[in-house]
mmCIF file of C-alpha atoms in Angstrom:
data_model
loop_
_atom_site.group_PDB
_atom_site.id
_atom_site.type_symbol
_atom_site.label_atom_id
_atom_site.label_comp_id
_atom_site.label_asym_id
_atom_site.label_seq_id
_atom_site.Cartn_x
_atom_site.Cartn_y
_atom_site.Cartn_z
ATOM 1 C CA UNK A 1 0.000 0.000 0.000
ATOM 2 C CA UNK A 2 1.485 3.204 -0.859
ATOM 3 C CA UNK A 3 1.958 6.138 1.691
ATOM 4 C CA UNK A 4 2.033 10.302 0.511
ATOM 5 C CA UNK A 5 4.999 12.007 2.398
ATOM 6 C CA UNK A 6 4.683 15.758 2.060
ATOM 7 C CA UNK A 7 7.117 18.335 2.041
ATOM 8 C CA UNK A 8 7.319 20.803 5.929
ATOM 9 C CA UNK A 9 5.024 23.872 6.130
ATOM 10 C CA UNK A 10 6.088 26.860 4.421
ATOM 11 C CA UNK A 11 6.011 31.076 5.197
ATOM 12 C CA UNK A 12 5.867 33.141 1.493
ATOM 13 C CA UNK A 13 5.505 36.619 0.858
ATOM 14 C CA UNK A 14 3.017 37.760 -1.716
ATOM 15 C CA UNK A 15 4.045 37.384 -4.960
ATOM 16 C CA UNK A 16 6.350 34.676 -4.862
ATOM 17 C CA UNK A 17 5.620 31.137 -5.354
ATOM 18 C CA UNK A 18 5.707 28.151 -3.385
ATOM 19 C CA UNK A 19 6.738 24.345 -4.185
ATOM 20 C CA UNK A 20 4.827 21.290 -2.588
ATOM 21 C CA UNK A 21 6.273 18.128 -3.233
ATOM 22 C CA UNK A 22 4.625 15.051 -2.245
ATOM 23 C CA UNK A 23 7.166 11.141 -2.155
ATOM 24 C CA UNK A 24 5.006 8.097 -2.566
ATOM 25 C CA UNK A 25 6.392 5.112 -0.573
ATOM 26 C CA UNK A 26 5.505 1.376 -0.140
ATOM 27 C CA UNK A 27 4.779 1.818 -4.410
ATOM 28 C CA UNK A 28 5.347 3.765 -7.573
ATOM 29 C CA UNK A 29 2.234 6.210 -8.516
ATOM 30 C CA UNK A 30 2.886 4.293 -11.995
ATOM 31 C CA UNK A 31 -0.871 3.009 -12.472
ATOM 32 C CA UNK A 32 -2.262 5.852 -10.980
ATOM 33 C CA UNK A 33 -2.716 9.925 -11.205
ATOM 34 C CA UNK A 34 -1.291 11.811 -8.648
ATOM 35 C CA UNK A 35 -4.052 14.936 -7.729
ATOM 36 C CA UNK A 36 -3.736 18.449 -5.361
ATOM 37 C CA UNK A 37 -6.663 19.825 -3.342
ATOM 38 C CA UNK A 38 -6.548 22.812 -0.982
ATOM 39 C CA UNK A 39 -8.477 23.622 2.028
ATOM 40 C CA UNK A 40 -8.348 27.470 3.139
ATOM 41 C CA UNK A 41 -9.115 27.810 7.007
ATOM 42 C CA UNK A 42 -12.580 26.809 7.886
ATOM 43 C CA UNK A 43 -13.531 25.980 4.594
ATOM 44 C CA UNK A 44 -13.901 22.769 2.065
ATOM 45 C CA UNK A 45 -12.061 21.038 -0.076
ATOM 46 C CA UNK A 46 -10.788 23.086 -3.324
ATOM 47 C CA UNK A 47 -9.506 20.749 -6.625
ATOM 48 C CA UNK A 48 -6.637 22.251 -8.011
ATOM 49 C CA UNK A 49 -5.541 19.633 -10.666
ATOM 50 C CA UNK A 50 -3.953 16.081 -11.413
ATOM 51 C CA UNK A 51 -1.476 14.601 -13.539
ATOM 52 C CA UNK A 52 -1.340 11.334 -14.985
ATOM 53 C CA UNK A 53 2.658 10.773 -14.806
ATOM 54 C CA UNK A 54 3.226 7.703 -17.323
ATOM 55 C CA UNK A 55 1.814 10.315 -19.575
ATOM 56 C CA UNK A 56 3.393 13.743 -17.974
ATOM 57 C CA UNK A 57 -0.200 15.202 -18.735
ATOM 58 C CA UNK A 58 -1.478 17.901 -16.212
ATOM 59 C CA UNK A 59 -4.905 18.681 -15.983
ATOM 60 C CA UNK A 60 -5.416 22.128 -14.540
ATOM 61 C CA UNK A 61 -9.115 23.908 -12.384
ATOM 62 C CA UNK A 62 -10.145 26.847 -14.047
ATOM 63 C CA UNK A 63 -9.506 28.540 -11.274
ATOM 64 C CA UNK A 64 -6.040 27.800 -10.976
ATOM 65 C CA UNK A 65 -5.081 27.606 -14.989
ATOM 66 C CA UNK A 66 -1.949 30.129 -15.526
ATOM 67 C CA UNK A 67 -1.009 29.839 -12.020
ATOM 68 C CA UNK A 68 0.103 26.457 -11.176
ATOM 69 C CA UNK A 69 2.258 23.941 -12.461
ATOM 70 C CA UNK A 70 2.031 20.259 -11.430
ATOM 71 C CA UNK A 71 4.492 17.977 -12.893
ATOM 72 C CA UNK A 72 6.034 14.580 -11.709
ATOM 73 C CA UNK A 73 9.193 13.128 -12.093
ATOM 74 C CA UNK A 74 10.301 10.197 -14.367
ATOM 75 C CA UNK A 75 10.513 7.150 -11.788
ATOM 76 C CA UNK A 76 6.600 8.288 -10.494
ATOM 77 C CA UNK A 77 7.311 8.532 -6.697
ATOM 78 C CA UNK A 78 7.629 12.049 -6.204
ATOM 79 C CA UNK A 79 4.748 15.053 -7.239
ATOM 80 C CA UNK A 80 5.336 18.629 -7.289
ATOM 81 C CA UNK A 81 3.148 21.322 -7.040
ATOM 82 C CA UNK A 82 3.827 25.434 -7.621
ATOM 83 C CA UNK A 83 2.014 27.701 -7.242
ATOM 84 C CA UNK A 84 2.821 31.503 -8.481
ATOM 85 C CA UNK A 85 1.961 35.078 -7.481
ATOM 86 C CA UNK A 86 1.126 34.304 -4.009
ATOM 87 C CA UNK A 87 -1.485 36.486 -2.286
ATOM 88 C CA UNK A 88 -3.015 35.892 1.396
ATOM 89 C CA UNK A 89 -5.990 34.443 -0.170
ATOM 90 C CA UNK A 90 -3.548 31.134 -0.923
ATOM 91 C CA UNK A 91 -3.534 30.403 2.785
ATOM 92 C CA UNK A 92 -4.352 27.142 3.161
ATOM 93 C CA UNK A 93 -3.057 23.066 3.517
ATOM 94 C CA UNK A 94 -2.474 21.614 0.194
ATOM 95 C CA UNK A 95 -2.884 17.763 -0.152
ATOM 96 C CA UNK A 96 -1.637 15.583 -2.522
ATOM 97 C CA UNK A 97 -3.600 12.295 -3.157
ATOM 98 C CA UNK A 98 -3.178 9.252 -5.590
ATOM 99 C CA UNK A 99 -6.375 8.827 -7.527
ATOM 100 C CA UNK A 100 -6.557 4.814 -8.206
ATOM 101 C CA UNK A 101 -9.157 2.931 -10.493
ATOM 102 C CA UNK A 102 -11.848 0.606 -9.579
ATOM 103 C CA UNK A 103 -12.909 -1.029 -12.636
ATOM 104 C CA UNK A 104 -14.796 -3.771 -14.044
ATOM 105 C CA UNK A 105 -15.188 -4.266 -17.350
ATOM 106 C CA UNK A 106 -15.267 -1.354 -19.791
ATOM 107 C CA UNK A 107 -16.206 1.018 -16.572
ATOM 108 C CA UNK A 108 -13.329 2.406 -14.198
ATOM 109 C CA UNK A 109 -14.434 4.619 -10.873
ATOM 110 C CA UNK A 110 -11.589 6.974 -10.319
ATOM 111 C CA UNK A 111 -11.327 7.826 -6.390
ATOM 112 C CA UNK A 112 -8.766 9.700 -3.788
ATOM 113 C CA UNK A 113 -7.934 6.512 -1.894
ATOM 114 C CA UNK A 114 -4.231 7.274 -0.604
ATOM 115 C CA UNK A 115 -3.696 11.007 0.690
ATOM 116 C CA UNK A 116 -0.744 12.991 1.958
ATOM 117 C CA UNK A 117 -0.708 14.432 5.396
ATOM 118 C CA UNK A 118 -1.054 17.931 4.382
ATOM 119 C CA UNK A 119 1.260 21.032 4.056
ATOM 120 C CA UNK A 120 0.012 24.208 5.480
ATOM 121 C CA UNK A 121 1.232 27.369 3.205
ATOM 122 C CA UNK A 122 1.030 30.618 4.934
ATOM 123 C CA UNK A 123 1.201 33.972 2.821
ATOM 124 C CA UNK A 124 1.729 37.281 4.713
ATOM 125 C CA UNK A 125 3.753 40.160 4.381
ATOM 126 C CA UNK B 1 -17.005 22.776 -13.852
ATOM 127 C CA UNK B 2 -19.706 20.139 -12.679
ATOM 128 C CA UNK B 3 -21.456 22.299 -9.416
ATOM 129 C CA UNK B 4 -21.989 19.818 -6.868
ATOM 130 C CA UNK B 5 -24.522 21.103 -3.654
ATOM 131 C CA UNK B 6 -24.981 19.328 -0.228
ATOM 132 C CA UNK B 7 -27.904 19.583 2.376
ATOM 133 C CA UNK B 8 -27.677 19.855 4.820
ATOM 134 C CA UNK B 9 -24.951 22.365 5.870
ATOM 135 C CA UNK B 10 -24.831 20.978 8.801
ATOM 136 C CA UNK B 11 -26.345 18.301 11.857
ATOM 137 C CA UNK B 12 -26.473 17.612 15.278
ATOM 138 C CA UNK B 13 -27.069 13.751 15.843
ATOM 139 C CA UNK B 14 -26.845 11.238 18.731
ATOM 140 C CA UNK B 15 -25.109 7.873 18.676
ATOM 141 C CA UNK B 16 -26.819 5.504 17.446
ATOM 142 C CA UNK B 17 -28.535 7.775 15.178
ATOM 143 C CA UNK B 18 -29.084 7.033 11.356
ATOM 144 C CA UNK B 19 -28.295 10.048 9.458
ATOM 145 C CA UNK B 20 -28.470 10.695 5.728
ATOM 146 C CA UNK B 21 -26.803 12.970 3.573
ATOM 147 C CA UNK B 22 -27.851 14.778 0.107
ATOM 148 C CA UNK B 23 -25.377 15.357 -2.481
ATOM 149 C CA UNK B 24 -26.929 17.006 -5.819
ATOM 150 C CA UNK B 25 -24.737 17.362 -8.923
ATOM 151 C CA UNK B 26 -25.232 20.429 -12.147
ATOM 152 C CA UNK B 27 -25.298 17.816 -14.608
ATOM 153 C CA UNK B 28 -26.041 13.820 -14.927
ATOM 154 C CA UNK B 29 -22.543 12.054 -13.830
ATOM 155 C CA UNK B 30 -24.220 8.692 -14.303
ATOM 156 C CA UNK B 31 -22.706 6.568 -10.672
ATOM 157 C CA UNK B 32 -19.409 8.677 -10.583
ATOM 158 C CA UNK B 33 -19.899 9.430 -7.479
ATOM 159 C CA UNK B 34 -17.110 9.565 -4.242
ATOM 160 C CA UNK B 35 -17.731 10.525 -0.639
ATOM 161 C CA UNK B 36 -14.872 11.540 1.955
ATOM 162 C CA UNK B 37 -15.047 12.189 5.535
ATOM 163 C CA UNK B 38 -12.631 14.457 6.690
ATOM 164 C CA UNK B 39 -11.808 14.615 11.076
ATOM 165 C CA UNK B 40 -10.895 17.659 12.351
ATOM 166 C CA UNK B 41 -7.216 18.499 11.424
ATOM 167 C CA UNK B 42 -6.578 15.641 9.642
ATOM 168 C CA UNK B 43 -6.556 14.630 6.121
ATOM 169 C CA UNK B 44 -10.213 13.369 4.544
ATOM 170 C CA UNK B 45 -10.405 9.612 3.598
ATOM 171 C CA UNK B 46 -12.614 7.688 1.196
ATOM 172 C CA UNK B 47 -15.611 6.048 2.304
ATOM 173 C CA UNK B 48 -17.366 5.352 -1.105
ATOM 174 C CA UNK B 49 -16.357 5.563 -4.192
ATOM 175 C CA UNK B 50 -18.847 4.780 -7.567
ATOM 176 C CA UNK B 51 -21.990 6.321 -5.499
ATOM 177 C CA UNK B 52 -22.393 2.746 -4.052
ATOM 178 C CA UNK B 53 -19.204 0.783 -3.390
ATOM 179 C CA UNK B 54 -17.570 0.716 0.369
ATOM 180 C CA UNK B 55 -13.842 1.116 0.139
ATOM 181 C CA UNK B 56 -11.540 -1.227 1.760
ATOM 182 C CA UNK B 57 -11.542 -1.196 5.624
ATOM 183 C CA UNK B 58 -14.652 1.436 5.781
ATOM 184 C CA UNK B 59 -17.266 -0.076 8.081
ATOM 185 C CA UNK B 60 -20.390 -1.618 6.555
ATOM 186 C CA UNK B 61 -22.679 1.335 8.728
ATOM 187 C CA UNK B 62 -21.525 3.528 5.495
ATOM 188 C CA UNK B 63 -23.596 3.047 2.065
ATOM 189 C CA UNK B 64 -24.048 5.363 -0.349
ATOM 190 C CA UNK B 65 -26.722 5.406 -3.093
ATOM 191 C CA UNK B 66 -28.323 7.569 -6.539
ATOM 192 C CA UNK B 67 -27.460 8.049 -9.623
ATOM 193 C CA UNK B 68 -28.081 10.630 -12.312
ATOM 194 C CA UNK B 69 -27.795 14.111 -10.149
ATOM 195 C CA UNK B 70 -28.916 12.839 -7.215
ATOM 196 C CA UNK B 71 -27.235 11.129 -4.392
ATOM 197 C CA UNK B 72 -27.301 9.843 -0.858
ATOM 198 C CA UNK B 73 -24.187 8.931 1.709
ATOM 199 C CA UNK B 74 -26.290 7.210 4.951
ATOM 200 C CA UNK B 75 -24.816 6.129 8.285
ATOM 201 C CA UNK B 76 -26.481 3.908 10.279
ATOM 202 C CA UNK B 77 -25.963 3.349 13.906
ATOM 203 C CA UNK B 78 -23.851 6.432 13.965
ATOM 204 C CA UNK B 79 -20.520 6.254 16.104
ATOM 205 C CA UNK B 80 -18.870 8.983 18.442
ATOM 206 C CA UNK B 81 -15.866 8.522 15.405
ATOM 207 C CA UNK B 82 -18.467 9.296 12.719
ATOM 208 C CA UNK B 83 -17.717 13.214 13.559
ATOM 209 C CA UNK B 84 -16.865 15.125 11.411
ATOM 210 C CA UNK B 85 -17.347 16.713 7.665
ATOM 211 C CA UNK B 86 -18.310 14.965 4.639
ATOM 212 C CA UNK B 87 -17.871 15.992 1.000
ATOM 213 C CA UNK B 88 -19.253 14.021 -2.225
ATOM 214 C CA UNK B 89 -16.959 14.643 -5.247
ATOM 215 C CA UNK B 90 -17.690 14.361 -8.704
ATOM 216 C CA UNK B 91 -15.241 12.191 -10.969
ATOM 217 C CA UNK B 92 -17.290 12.028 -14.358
ATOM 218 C CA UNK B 93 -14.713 13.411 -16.368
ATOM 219 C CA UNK B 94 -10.822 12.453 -15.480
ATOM 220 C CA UNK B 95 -8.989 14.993 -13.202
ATOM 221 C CA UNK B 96 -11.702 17.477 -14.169
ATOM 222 C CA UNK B 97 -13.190 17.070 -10.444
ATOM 223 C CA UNK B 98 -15.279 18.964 -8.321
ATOM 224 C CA UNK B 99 -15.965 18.434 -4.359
ATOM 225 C CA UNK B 100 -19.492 19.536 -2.722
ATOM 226 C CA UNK B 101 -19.277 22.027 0.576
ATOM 227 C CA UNK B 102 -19.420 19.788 2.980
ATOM 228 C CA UNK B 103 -21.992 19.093 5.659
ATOM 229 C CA UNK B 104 -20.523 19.107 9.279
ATOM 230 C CA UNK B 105 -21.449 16.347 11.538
ATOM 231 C CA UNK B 106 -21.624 17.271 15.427
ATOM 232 C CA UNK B 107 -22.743 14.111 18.352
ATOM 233 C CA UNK B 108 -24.921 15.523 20.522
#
């Protein structure tokens, strides 16, 4: 069973960026996509986007198209996340996850089943 | 983006309860269908994934049902552990995902 190791919290001024990375043990991520949510304080979950590595193909939210880069490197156990132009609104832990497939047949059920612990990004002047 | 709503926002619930929760997606996503459950602090885990199929290790209390735009998570004989929030998430298009808001569990 694989385990998500996250990279230590981080401080950032506004404008700068920030890099998450996020080491799969136990297993390779090379059957599966590797995803990044965010949760802001107090609120829900926020998808930010996935890549599917044996491909290298990110997959980007609207809302954070232009703005983040997710990329993984060749031997599939490590993700990395970056986010750009930093603003206090970015507060928040970002997760990594590994999205597996259920499937039977012709039908496959993606789902978060294996999740990081968390890094908590902090953006203040 | 798929808009996915939950009712309610939130509930306050005994042990030993059975409690039911609405997830309602923008657009038909046939069964594709996940719910988390997410303890304060720590990072959510998946309970059900293909609106209807328990995950490994979840307890059989958990069941989730609908299809379409509709769906229900249900716990039955609800445990002091069972606090907490729980999101449904879309997955009807690959890494194109969105997560409902939540609905916050509280034990009386």
């Amino acid at each position: 069973q694989v385990q998500l190791v996250q990279s230590g919290a981080e401080v950032k001024k506004p404008g700068s960026s920030v890099r998450v990375s996020c080491q799969a043990s136990g297993d390779s991520l090379s059957t599966s996509a590797l995803g990044w949510v965010r949760q802001a304080p107090g609120l829900g979950l926020e998808w930010m986007g996935g890549i599917i590595p044996v491909l290298n193909i990110p997959v980007y939210a609207q809302n954070f198209e232009g703005r983040v880069t997710i990329t993984a490197d060749k031997s599939t156990t490590t993700g990395y996340m970056e986010l750009r132009s930093l603003r206090s609104e970015d507060t928040a832990v970002y997760y990594c996850m590994k999205i597996g497939d259920d499937c039977s047949g012709v039908t496959c059920y993606s789902r978060m089943d294996v999740w990081g612990q968390g890094t908590t990004v902090i953006v203040s002047s | 983006d798929i808009h996915m709503t939950q009712s309610p926002s939130s509930l306050s619930v005994s042990v030993g309860d059975t409690v039911s929760v609405s997830c309602r997606a923008g657009q038909n996503i046939s069964n594709y269908l996940n719910w988390y459950h997410q303890k304060p602090g720590k990072a959510p885990k998946l309970l059900i994934y293909g609106a209807s199929s328990l995950h490994s290790g979840v307890p059989s209390r958990f069941g989730g049902s609908g299809s379409g735009t509709d769906f229900t998570l249900t716990i039955s004989s609800l445990q002091p552990e069972d606090l907490g929030t729980y999101y449904c998430q879309q997955s009807y298009r690959t890494l194109m995902y969105t997560f409902g808001p939540g609905t916050k569990l509280e034990i009386k």
